[in-house]
Amino acid sequence: MLASDFPGAPEAVDGYAVQAAEGWAELAERVRTAAPSSVAVVRVEAGGDAEEMRGLMRRTPSVPVIAAVSFRQAGAAQVGALLAAGIAEIVNLDMLPVLAGMVPTLRRAHARPLKRRLEAGLPVLVPEEARTLLRAAAETVVDRGGRPRFAGIFGVYVRTVAIKSRELNLPPPRRLLAWVRVLLALSLLEEAERTVINVAHVCGYRDNSSLKRAIENFTGTPALTSIRDQSFAAAFDRFAGELRDLRLGTHSRGAAARP
């Protein structure tokens, strides 16, 4: 966040480490290499700073941005413009003037860019219950968690999530999380200011080589020249195809079993 937005902000709040930047340039630099589990909070005055915030989201779309706005001062047009620009959440400063009161909003913004991108391309045949698991997988991967973290979101055992994934025609949790992690990495690689080693580290890979191997294993296409040659869109098509195959394969077996 900008130091001037929330003077005297605590160093931490409810599990979040709080970093205050002295100006837009420093904020942009921190966000440029930030882990996707980070959230940027920016106070938007009536008629001010909107362009800087749009630039921040454009350069680093993987980090969600929360706009803190006084609804008494801002008009409906400004709020609408912020939503159209891709803001993850808007918080009303008149109701929640301190950072601690914004924690539920921070939680809602968590992993929002990745979840939005996954949702946008899912085949229509993926039911809502399966989409809930995919959203949880996105949150888990953004936090660099594994199967226990994934199951913990629902308060159940790892085996229970595995059974549910099979019932919903999803890949097993280990493969599902690995798929989503590859898609997150490919999404981050589209951000020109991120280095390959930064993407590897924030996604939980040991180094460039392990990131490259994971991408090649899941996309089926070796990165012959540069790891940046790999496409998120092409990888997602392959992922969506796997989801279709799992669902249609199950339906075919069921149809064959019926007299």
Short mmCIF file of C-alpha atoms in Angstrom, two decimals, residues 12-247:
data_model
loop_
_atom_site.label_atom_id
_atom_site.label_comp_id
_atom_site.label_asym_id
_atom_site.label_seq_id
_atom_site.Cartn_x
_atom_site.Cartn_y
_atom_site.Cartn_z
CA ALA A 12 0.87 -7.06 10.34
CA VAL A 13 -2.87 -7.67 10.47
CA ASP A 14 -4.56 -11.05 10.83
CA GLY A 15 -1.79 -13.01 9.12
CA TYR A 16 -0.93 -10.39 6.49
CA ALA A 17 2.46 -8.68 6.59
CA VAL A 18 1.88 -5.01 5.79
CA GLN A 19 4.34 -3.10 3.59
CA ALA A 20 3.94 0.64 3.02
CA ALA A 21 5.53 2.13 -0.12
CA GLU A 22 6.68 5.74 -0.35
CA GLY A 23 5.05 6.66 -3.63
CA TRP A 24 3.76 4.99 -6.78
CA ALA A 25 7.19 4.11 -8.18
CA GLU A 26 8.13 2.11 -5.08
CA LEU A 27 4.71 0.46 -4.96
CA ALA A 28 4.99 -0.57 -8.62
CA GLU A 29 8.47 -2.00 -8.02
CA ARG A 30 7.29 -4.09 -5.08
CA VAL A 31 4.26 -5.40 -6.95
CA ARG A 32 6.40 -6.18 -10.01
CA THR A 33 8.08 -9.11 -8.27
CA ALA A 34 5.44 -9.87 -5.62
CA ALA A 35 4.09 -13.34 -5.02
CA PRO A 36 0.54 -13.79 -6.36
CA SER A 37 -0.60 -14.29 -2.75
CA SER A 38 0.01 -10.55 -2.26
CA VAL A 39 -2.71 -7.92 -2.40
CA ALA A 40 -2.22 -4.23 -3.22
CA VAL A 41 -4.45 -1.79 -1.32
CA VAL A 42 -4.77 1.71 -2.76
CA ARG A 43 -6.83 4.60 -1.46
CA VAL A 44 -8.58 6.33 -4.34
CA GLU A 45 -9.59 9.94 -3.86
CA ALA A 46 -12.34 11.46 -5.97
CA GLY A 47 -10.80 12.17 -9.35
CA GLY A 48 -7.28 11.10 -8.36
CA ASP A 49 -4.76 8.29 -8.94
CA ALA A 50 -7.03 6.22 -11.17
CA GLU A 51 -4.54 6.21 -14.05
CA GLU A 52 -1.65 5.09 -11.83
CA MET A 53 -3.78 2.27 -10.48
CA ARG A 54 -4.82 1.13 -13.95
CA GLY A 55 -1.14 1.07 -14.93
CA LEU A 56 -0.35 -1.06 -11.88
CA MET A 57 -3.02 -3.61 -12.83
CA ARG A 58 -1.98 -3.58 -16.48
CA ARG A 59 1.69 -4.29 -15.72
CA THR A 60 1.11 -6.91 -13.03
CA PRO A 61 -2.39 -8.39 -13.45
CA SER A 62 -1.52 -11.38 -11.25
CA VAL A 63 -1.60 -9.28 -8.07
CA PRO A 64 -5.14 -8.27 -7.08
CA VAL A 65 -5.74 -4.60 -6.31
CA ILE A 66 -8.26 -3.37 -3.75
CA ALA A 67 -9.52 0.20 -4.08
CA ALA A 68 -10.36 1.92 -0.80
CA VAL A 69 -12.93 4.61 -1.64
CA SER A 70 -15.04 7.05 0.34
CA PHE A 71 -18.52 6.47 -1.04
CA ARG A 72 -19.57 9.85 0.34
CA GLN A 73 -17.06 11.55 -1.96
CA ALA A 74 -16.92 9.24 -4.96
CA GLY A 75 -19.71 9.19 -7.48
CA ALA A 76 -21.30 6.15 -9.06
CA ALA A 77 -19.37 6.85 -12.27
CA GLN A 78 -16.02 6.58 -10.48
CA VAL A 79 -16.97 3.34 -8.76
CA GLY A 80 -18.18 1.97 -12.09
CA ALA A 81 -14.92 2.97 -13.78
CA LEU A 82 -12.91 1.16 -11.11
CA LEU A 83 -14.92 -2.01 -11.53
CA ALA A 84 -14.55 -1.80 -15.31
CA ALA A 85 -10.78 -1.41 -14.92
CA GLY A 86 -10.54 -4.81 -13.25
CA ILE A 87 -10.35 -3.96 -9.55
CA ALA A 88 -10.52 -7.11 -7.42
CA GLU A 89 -12.59 -5.48 -4.66
CA ILE A 90 -13.78 -2.05 -3.55
CA VAL A 91 -13.98 -1.20 0.14
CA ASN A 92 -16.00 1.70 1.54
CA LEU A 93 -13.70 3.82 3.71
CA ASP A 94 -16.69 5.45 5.36
CA MET A 95 -17.58 2.09 6.89
CA LEU A 96 -14.10 0.54 7.25
CA PRO A 97 -11.57 3.32 7.80
CA VAL A 98 -8.82 1.12 9.28
CA LEU A 99 -6.90 -1.75 7.77
CA ALA A 100 -8.05 -4.35 10.29
CA GLY A 101 -11.64 -3.83 9.18
CA MET A 102 -10.67 -4.67 5.59
CA VAL A 103 -9.45 -8.21 6.29
CA PRO A 104 -12.61 -9.91 4.92
CA THR A 105 -12.14 -7.88 1.73
CA LEU A 106 -8.51 -8.98 1.53
CA ARG A 107 -9.63 -12.59 1.88
CA ARG A 108 -12.17 -12.21 -0.94
CA ALA A 109 -9.52 -10.72 -3.21
CA HIS A 110 -7.16 -13.63 -2.53
CA ALA A 111 -6.15 -15.38 -5.79
CA ARG A 112 -8.89 -13.47 -7.63
CA PRO A 113 -6.91 -12.91 -10.90
CA LEU A 114 -6.07 -16.61 -11.27
CA LYS A 115 -9.60 -17.71 -10.36
CA ARG A 116 -11.09 -15.29 -12.89
CA ARG A 117 -8.81 -16.57 -15.61
CA LEU A 118 -9.58 -20.21 -14.91
CA GLU A 119 -13.33 -19.57 -14.76
CA ALA A 120 -13.31 -17.65 -18.04
CA GLY A 121 -12.10 -20.62 -20.07
CA LEU A 122 -13.73 -23.61 -18.39
CA PRO A 123 -15.96 -25.75 -20.59
CA VAL A 124 -19.66 -25.27 -19.89
CA LEU A 125 -19.92 -28.97 -18.98
CA VAL A 126 -17.95 -28.36 -15.76
CA PRO A 127 -20.59 -28.16 -13.00
CA GLU A 128 -20.60 -25.55 -10.24
CA GLU A 129 -19.48 -28.01 -7.57
CA ALA A 130 -16.41 -28.85 -9.64
CA ARG A 131 -15.74 -25.13 -10.18
CA THR A 132 -15.76 -24.70 -6.39
CA LEU A 133 -12.94 -27.25 -6.16
CA LEU A 134 -11.05 -25.48 -8.95
CA ARG A 135 -11.33 -22.15 -7.15
CA ALA A 136 -9.99 -23.79 -4.00
CA ALA A 137 -7.16 -25.30 -6.04
CA ALA A 138 -6.27 -21.80 -7.26
CA GLU A 139 -6.16 -20.49 -3.69
CA THR A 140 -4.00 -23.45 -2.64
CA VAL A 141 -1.51 -22.97 -5.47
CA VAL A 142 -1.25 -19.22 -4.93
CA ASP A 143 -0.36 -20.00 -1.29
CA ARG A 144 2.16 -22.62 -2.49
CA GLY A 145 0.24 -25.27 -0.58
CA GLY A 146 -0.29 -28.95 -1.26
CA ARG A 147 -3.05 -31.50 -0.79
CA PRO A 148 -3.43 -30.95 3.00
CA ARG A 149 -3.94 -27.23 2.43
CA PHE A 150 -6.39 -28.00 -0.40
CA ALA A 151 -8.44 -30.33 1.79
CA GLY A 152 -8.19 -27.92 4.73
CA ILE A 153 -10.12 -25.26 2.83
CA PHE A 154 -13.15 -27.56 3.09
CA GLY A 155 -12.29 -28.90 6.54
CA VAL A 156 -12.03 -32.50 5.31
CA TYR A 157 -9.40 -35.21 4.83
CA VAL A 158 -7.21 -35.43 1.71
CA ARG A 159 -8.86 -38.76 0.86
CA THR A 160 -12.29 -37.12 0.95
CA VAL A 161 -11.24 -34.51 -1.60
CA ALA A 162 -9.79 -37.26 -3.80
CA ILE A 163 -13.10 -39.13 -3.75
CA LYS A 164 -15.04 -35.94 -4.50
CA SER A 165 -12.71 -35.05 -7.38
CA ARG A 166 -13.31 -38.46 -8.93
CA GLU A 167 -17.08 -38.10 -8.53
CA LEU A 168 -16.93 -34.70 -10.26
CA ASN A 169 -14.73 -36.00 -13.10
CA LEU A 170 -11.75 -33.89 -12.07
CA PRO A 171 -8.12 -35.04 -12.04
CA PRO A 172 -6.84 -36.41 -8.72
CA PRO A 173 -5.89 -33.60 -6.30
CA ARG A 174 -2.13 -34.01 -6.84
CA ARG A 175 -2.48 -33.70 -10.61
CA LEU A 176 -5.11 -30.96 -10.36
CA LEU A 177 -2.85 -28.81 -8.16
CA ALA A 178 0.12 -29.46 -10.44
CA TRP A 179 -1.96 -28.40 -13.46
CA VAL A 180 -3.12 -25.19 -11.79
CA ARG A 181 0.45 -24.40 -10.71
CA VAL A 182 1.65 -24.71 -14.31
CA LEU A 183 -1.18 -22.46 -15.48
CA LEU A 184 -0.30 -19.89 -12.80
CA ALA A 185 3.34 -19.93 -13.91
CA LEU A 186 2.40 -19.45 -17.56
CA SER A 187 0.12 -16.58 -16.57
CA LEU A 188 2.96 -14.89 -14.67
CA LEU A 189 5.36 -15.41 -17.57
CA GLU A 190 3.14 -13.13 -19.66
CA GLU A 191 4.13 -10.22 -17.40
CA ALA A 192 7.11 -8.69 -19.16
CA GLU A 193 8.75 -7.35 -16.00
CA ARG A 194 8.95 -10.74 -14.27
CA THR A 195 12.05 -12.86 -14.76
CA VAL A 196 11.79 -16.61 -15.28
CA ILE A 197 13.56 -17.29 -11.97
CA ASN A 198 11.11 -14.97 -10.16
CA VAL A 199 8.18 -16.93 -11.64
CA ALA A 200 9.80 -20.23 -10.66
CA HIS A 201 10.35 -19.11 -7.07
CA VAL A 202 6.94 -17.50 -6.43
CA CYS A 203 5.22 -20.59 -7.85
CA GLY A 204 7.23 -22.95 -5.64
CA TYR A 205 9.56 -24.47 -8.25
CA ARG A 206 13.19 -25.00 -7.29
CA ASP A 207 14.71 -23.30 -10.35
CA ASN A 208 14.22 -22.50 -14.03
CA SER A 209 14.85 -26.11 -15.06
CA SER A 210 12.19 -27.59 -12.80
CA LEU A 211 9.71 -24.97 -14.01
CA LYS A 212 10.57 -25.78 -17.62
CA ARG A 213 10.17 -29.54 -17.05
CA ALA A 214 6.79 -29.09 -15.38
CA ILE A 215 5.48 -26.93 -18.22
CA GLU A 216 6.74 -29.36 -20.85
CA ASN A 217 5.24 -32.36 -19.02
CA PHE A 218 1.78 -30.83 -18.85
CA THR A 219 1.64 -29.00 -22.18
CA GLY A 220 3.31 -31.77 -24.16
CA THR A 221 5.31 -29.23 -26.15
CA PRO A 222 9.01 -28.71 -25.34
CA ALA A 223 10.25 -25.13 -25.03
CA LEU A 224 12.91 -25.42 -27.71
CA THR A 225 14.10 -21.82 -27.57
CA SER A 226 12.70 -20.01 -24.55
CA ILE A 227 10.36 -20.95 -21.75
CA ARG A 228 8.42 -17.80 -22.61
CA ASP A 229 7.46 -19.38 -25.93
CA GLN A 230 4.94 -21.51 -24.05
CA SER A 231 1.40 -20.15 -24.20
CA PHE A 232 -1.12 -19.99 -21.36
CA ALA A 233 -3.96 -20.26 -23.88
CA ALA A 234 -2.55 -23.43 -25.46
CA ALA A 235 -1.89 -25.01 -22.06
CA PHE A 236 -5.37 -24.14 -20.85
CA ASP A 237 -6.89 -25.73 -23.95
CA ARG A 238 -5.04 -28.91 -23.08
CA PHE A 239 -6.26 -28.70 -19.46
CA ALA A 240 -9.84 -28.10 -20.60
CA GLY A 241 -9.50 -31.04 -22.96
CA GLU A 242 -8.49 -33.27 -20.07
CA LEU A 243 -11.57 -32.15 -18.14
CA ARG A 244 -13.77 -32.95 -21.16
CA ASP A 245 -12.18 -36.37 -21.59
CA LEU A 246 -12.70 -37.23 -17.93
CA ARG A 247 -16.37 -36.22 -18.03
#
